[in-house]
Short mmCIF file of C-alpha atoms and ligand atoms in Angstrom, two decimals:
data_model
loop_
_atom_site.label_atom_id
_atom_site.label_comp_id
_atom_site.label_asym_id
_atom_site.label_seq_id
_atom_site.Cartn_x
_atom_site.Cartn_y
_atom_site.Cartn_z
CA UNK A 1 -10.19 -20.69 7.82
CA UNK A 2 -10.80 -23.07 10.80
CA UNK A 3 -10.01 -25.83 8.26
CA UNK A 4 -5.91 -24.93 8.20
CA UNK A 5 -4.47 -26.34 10.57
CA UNK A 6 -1.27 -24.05 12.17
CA UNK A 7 1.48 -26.71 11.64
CA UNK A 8 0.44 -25.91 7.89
CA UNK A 9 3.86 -25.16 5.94
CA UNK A 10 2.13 -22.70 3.80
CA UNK A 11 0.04 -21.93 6.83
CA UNK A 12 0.13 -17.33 6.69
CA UNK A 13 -0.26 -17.47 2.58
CA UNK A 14 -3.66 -20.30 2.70
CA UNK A 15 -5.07 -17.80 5.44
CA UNK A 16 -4.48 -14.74 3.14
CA UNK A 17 -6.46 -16.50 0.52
CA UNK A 18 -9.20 -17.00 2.79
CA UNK A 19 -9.16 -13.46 3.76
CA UNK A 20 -9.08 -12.32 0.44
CA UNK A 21 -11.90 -14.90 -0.76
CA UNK A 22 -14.07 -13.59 1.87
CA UNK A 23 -13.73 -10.20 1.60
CA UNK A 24 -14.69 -11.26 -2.61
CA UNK A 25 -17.71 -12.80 -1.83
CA UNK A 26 -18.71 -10.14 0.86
CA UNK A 27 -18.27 -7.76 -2.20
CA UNK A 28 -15.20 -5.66 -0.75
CA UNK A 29 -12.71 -7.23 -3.16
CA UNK A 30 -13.09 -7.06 -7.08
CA UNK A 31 -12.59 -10.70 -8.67
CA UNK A 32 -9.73 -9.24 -10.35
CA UNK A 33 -8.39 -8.11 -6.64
CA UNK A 34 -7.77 -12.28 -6.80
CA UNK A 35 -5.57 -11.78 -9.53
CA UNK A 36 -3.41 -8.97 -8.21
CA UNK A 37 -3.28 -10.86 -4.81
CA UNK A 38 -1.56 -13.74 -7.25
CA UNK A 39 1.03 -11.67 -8.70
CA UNK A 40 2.08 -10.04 -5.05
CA UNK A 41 1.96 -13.83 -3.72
CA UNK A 42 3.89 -15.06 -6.67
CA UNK A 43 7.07 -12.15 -5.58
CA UNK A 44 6.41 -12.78 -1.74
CA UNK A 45 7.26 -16.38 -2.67
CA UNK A 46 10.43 -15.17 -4.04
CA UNK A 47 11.61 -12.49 -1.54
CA UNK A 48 11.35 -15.52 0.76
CA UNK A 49 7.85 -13.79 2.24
CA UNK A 50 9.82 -11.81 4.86
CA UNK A 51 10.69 -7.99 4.73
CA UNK A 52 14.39 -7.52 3.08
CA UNK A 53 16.31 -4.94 3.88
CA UNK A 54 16.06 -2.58 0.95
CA UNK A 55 12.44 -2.64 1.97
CA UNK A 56 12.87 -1.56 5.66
CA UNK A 57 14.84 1.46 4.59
CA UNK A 58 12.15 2.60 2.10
CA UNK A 59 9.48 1.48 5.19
CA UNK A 60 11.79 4.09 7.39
CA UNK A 61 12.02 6.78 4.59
CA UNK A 62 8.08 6.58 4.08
CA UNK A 63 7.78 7.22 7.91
CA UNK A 64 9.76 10.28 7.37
CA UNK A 65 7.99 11.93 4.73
CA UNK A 66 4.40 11.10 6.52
CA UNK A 67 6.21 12.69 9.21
CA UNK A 68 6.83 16.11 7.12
CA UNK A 69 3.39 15.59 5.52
CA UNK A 70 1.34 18.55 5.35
CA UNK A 71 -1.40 16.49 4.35
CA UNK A 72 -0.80 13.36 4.18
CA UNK A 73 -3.53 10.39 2.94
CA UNK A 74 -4.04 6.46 3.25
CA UNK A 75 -5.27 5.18 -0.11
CA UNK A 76 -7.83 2.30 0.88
CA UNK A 77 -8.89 -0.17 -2.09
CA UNK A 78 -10.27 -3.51 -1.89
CA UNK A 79 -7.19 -5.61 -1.23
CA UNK A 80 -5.96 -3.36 1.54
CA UNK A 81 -9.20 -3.07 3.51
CA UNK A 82 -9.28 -7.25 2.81
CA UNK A 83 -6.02 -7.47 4.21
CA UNK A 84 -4.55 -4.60 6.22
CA UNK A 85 -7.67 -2.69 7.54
CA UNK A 86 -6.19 -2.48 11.19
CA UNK A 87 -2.74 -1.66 10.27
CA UNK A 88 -3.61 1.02 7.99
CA UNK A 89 -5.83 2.34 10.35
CA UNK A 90 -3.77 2.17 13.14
CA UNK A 91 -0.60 3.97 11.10
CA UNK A 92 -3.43 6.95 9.92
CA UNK A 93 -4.01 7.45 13.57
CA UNK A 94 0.13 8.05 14.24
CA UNK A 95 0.42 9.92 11.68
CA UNK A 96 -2.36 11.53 11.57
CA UNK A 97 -3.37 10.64 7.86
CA UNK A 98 -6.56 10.84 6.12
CA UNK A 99 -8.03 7.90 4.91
CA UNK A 100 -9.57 7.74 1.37
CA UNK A 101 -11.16 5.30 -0.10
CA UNK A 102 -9.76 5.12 -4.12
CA UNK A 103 -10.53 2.40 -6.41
CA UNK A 104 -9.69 1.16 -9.55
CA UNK A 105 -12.91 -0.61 -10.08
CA UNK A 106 -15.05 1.92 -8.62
CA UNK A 107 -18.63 1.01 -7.97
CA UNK A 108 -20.73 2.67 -5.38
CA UNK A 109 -21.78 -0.86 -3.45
CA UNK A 110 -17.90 -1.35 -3.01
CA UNK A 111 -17.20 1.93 -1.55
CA UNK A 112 -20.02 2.00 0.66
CA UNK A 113 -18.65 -2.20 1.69
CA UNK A 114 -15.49 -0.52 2.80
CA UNK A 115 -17.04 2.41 4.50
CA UNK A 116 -18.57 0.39 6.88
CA UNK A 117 -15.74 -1.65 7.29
CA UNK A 118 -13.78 1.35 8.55
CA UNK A 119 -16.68 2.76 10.15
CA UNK A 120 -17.07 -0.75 12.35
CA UNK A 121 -13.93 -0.13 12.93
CA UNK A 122 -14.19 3.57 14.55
CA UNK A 123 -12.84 5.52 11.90
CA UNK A 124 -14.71 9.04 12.29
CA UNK A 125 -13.94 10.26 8.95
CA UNK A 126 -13.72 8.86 5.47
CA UNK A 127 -12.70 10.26 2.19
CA UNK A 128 -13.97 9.02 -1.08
CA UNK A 129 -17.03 9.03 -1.03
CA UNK A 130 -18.63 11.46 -2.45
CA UNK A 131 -15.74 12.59 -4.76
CA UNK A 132 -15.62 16.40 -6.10
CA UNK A 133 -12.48 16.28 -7.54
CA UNK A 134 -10.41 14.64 -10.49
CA UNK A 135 -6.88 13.43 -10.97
CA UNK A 136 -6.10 15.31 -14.19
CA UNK A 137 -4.67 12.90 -17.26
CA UNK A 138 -7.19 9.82 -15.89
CA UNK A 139 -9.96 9.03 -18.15
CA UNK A 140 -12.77 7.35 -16.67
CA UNK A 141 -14.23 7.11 -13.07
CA UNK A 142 -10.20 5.95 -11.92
CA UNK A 143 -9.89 9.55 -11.38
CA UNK A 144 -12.36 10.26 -8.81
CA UNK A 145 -10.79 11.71 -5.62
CA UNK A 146 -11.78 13.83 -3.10
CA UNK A 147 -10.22 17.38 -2.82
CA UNK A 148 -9.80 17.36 0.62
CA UNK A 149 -7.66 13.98 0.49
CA UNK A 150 -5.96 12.66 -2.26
CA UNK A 151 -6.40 15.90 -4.78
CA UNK A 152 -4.57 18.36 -2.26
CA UNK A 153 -2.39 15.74 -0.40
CA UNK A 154 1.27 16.56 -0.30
CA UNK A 155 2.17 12.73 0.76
CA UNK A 156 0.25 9.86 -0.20
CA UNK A 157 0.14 6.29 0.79
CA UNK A 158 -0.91 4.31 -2.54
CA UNK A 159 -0.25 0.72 -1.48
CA UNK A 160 -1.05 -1.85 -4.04
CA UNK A 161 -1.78 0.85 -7.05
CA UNK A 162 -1.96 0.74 -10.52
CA UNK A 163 0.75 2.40 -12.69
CA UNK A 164 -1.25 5.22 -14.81
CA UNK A 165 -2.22 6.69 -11.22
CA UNK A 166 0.64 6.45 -9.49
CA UNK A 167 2.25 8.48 -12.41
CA UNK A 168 -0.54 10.87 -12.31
CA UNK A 169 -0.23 11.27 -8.61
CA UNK A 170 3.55 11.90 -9.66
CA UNK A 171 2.73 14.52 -12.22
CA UNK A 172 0.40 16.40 -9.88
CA UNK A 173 3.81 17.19 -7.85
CA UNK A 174 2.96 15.00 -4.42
CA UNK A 175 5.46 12.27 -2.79
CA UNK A 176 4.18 8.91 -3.66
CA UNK A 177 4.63 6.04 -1.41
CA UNK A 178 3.65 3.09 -2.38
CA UNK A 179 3.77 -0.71 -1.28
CA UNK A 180 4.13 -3.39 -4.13
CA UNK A 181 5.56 -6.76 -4.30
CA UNK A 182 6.71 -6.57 -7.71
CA UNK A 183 9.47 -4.52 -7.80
CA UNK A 184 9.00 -4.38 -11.90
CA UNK A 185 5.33 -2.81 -11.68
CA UNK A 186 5.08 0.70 -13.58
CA UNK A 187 3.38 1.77 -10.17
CA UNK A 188 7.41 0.35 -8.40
CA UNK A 189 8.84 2.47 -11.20
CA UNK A 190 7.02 5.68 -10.89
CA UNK A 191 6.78 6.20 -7.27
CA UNK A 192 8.81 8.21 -5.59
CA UNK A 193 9.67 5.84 -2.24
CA UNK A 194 9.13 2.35 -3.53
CA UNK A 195 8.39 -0.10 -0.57
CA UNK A 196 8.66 -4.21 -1.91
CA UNK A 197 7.40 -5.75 0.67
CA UNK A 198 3.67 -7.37 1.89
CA UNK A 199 1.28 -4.54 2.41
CA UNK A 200 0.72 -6.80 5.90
CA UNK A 201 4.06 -6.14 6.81
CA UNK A 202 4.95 -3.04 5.44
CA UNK A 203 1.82 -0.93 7.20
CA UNK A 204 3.01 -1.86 10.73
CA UNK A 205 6.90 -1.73 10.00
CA UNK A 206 6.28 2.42 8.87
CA UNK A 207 4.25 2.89 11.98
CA UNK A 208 7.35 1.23 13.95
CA UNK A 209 10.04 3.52 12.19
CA UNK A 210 7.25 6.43 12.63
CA UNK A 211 7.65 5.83 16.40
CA UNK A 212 11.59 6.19 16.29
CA UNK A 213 11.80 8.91 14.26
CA UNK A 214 9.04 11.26 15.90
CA UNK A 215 12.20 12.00 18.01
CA UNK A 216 14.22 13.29 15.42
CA UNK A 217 14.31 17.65 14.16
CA UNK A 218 12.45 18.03 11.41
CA UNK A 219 15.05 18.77 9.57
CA UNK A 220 16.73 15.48 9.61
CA UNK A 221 13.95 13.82 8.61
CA UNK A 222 13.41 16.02 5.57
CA UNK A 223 16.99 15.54 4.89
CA UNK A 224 16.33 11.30 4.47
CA UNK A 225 13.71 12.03 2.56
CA UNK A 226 15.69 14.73 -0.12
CA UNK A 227 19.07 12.09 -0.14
CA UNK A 228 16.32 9.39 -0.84
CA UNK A 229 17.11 7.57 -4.15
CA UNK A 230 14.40 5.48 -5.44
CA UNK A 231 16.07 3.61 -8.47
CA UNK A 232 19.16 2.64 -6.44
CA UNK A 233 16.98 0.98 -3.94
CA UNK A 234 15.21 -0.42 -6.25
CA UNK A 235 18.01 -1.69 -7.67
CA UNK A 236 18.93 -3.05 -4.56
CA UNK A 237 15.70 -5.05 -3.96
CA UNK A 238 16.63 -7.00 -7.77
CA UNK A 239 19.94 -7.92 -6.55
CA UNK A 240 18.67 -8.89 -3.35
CA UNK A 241 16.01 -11.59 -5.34
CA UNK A 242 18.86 -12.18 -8.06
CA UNK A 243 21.34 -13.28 -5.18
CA UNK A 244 18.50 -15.15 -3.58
CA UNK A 245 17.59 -17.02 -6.92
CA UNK A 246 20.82 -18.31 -7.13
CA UNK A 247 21.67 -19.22 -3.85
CA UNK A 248 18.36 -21.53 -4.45
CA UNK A 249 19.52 -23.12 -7.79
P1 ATP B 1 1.24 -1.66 -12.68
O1 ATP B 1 -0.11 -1.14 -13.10
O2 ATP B 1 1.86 -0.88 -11.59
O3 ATP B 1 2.18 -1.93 -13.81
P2 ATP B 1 0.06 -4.30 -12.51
O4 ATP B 1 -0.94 -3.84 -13.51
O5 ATP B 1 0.97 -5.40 -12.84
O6 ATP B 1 0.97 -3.08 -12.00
P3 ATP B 1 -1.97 -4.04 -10.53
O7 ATP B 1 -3.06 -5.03 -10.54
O8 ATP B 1 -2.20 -2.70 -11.16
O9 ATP B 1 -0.66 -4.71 -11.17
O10 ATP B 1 -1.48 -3.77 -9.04
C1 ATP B 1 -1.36 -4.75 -8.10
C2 ATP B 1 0.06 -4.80 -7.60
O11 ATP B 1 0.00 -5.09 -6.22
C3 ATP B 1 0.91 -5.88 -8.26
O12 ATP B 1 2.17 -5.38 -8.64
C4 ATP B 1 1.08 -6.94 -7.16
O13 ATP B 1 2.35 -7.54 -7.20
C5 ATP B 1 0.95 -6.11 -5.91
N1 ATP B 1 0.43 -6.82 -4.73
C6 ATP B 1 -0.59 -7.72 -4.68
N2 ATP B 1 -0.80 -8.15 -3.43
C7 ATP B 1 0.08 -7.49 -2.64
C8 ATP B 1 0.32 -7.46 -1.25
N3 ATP B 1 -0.36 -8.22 -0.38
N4 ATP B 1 1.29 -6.63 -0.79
C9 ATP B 1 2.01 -5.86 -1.64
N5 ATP B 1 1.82 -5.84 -2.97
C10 ATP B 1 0.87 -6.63 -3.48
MG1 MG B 2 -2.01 -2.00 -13.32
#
């Protein structure tokens, strides 16, 4: 990292690599964590790698329904504690959230990588590892959760997820937030407050709106999230890149 220099053009995106490199080789990140961070990069690089505003209403609707949360939980995998550990962190302790640590490639050295990372960190408690629950209509060890966290959560923050749990998260009933560049993903299409924006940016930008909103009745804030529509945003965030595109060509 202390080879790019700050006057860098593509200064923020060659010091995510690093980050995401390092946290590879330090076995936090699965190799195919690389590839994900590609595709995310690839959209950043198209929604001009700044937060649009579709995505800062779904970042203020998200703060809303953590705010209702009975139980609300922070999903931690590999890319997120690579690249968001503080922020995530820092939003569980507004909230407060649980933190779990879910993973699509799950291997005990990973999980225990991340638990320290969060432990380092001060995080008392962490979920995850030592799962005793399943998310029903998951085959394989993708379903492990903890029944504490994700299994009973009412709200759950699934940033950079994969689309067969984020519909099984959807089919056990909960409000799925997620975080994911491409607005296209199955996990974009099946959540139920879709936020398109970097994971970076979008963890600090709910804890913001969480701030603003604490103020509000209770009632209010249930009422954004009930009048939320997640396909017209949605919509919004493709004619927001569609505009963009051709303003470029
Ligand atoms: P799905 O399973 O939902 O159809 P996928 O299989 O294409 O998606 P996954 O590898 O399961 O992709 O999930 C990674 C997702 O995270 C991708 O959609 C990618 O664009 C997104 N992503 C990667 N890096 C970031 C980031 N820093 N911030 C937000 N989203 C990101
Ligand atoms: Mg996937």
């Amino acid at each position: 990292m202390k080879n790019i220099p700050k006057s860098h053009p593509r200064y923020h995106s060659l010091v995510t690599r690093e980050l995401i490199s390092e946290a590879m080789k330090k076995g936090l990140v699965h190799e195919t964590g690389l590839i994900a961070h590609g595709r995310g990069e690839a959209f950043d690089y198209l929604l001009g790698e700044t937060t649009i505003p579709p995505a800062e209403v779904a970042e203020k609707t998200a703060a809303a329904a953590l705010l209702c949360a009975a139980n609300p939980v922070i999903s931690i995998n590999g890319n997120v504690a690579a690249l968001a550990a503080d922020e995530c962190i820092s939003l569980a302790k507004s909230v407060p959230a649980k933190l779990e640590i879910n993973l699509f490639h799950r291997s005990q050295r990973r999980i225990k990588k991340i638990n320290d990372l969060l432990q380092n960190k001060g995080v008392k408690k962490i979920y995850g590892l030592n799962p005793d629950a399943r998310i029903p209509g998951l085959e394989s060890n993708r379903a492990y959760c903890s029944k504490e966290g994700i299994f009973t959560a009412d709200v759950v923050l699934v940033p950079l997820e994969d689309g067969d749990r984020c519909q099984a998260l959807q089919r056990m009933g909960k409000t799925v937030i997620t975080i994911d560049l491409n607005p296209l993903s199955r996990t974009a299409q099946a959540a139920t407050i879709t936020i398109v924006d970097n994971v970076t940016r979008a963890v600090p930008r709910i804890e913001q709106w969480m701030h603003v909103l604490k103020n509000l009745k209770r009632s209010q804030l249930e009422e954004m999230v009930k009048e939320w529509d997640n396909t017209k945003n949605r919509r919004a965030v493709m004619t927001f890149l569609s505009k963009r595109l051709n303003s470029l060509s």
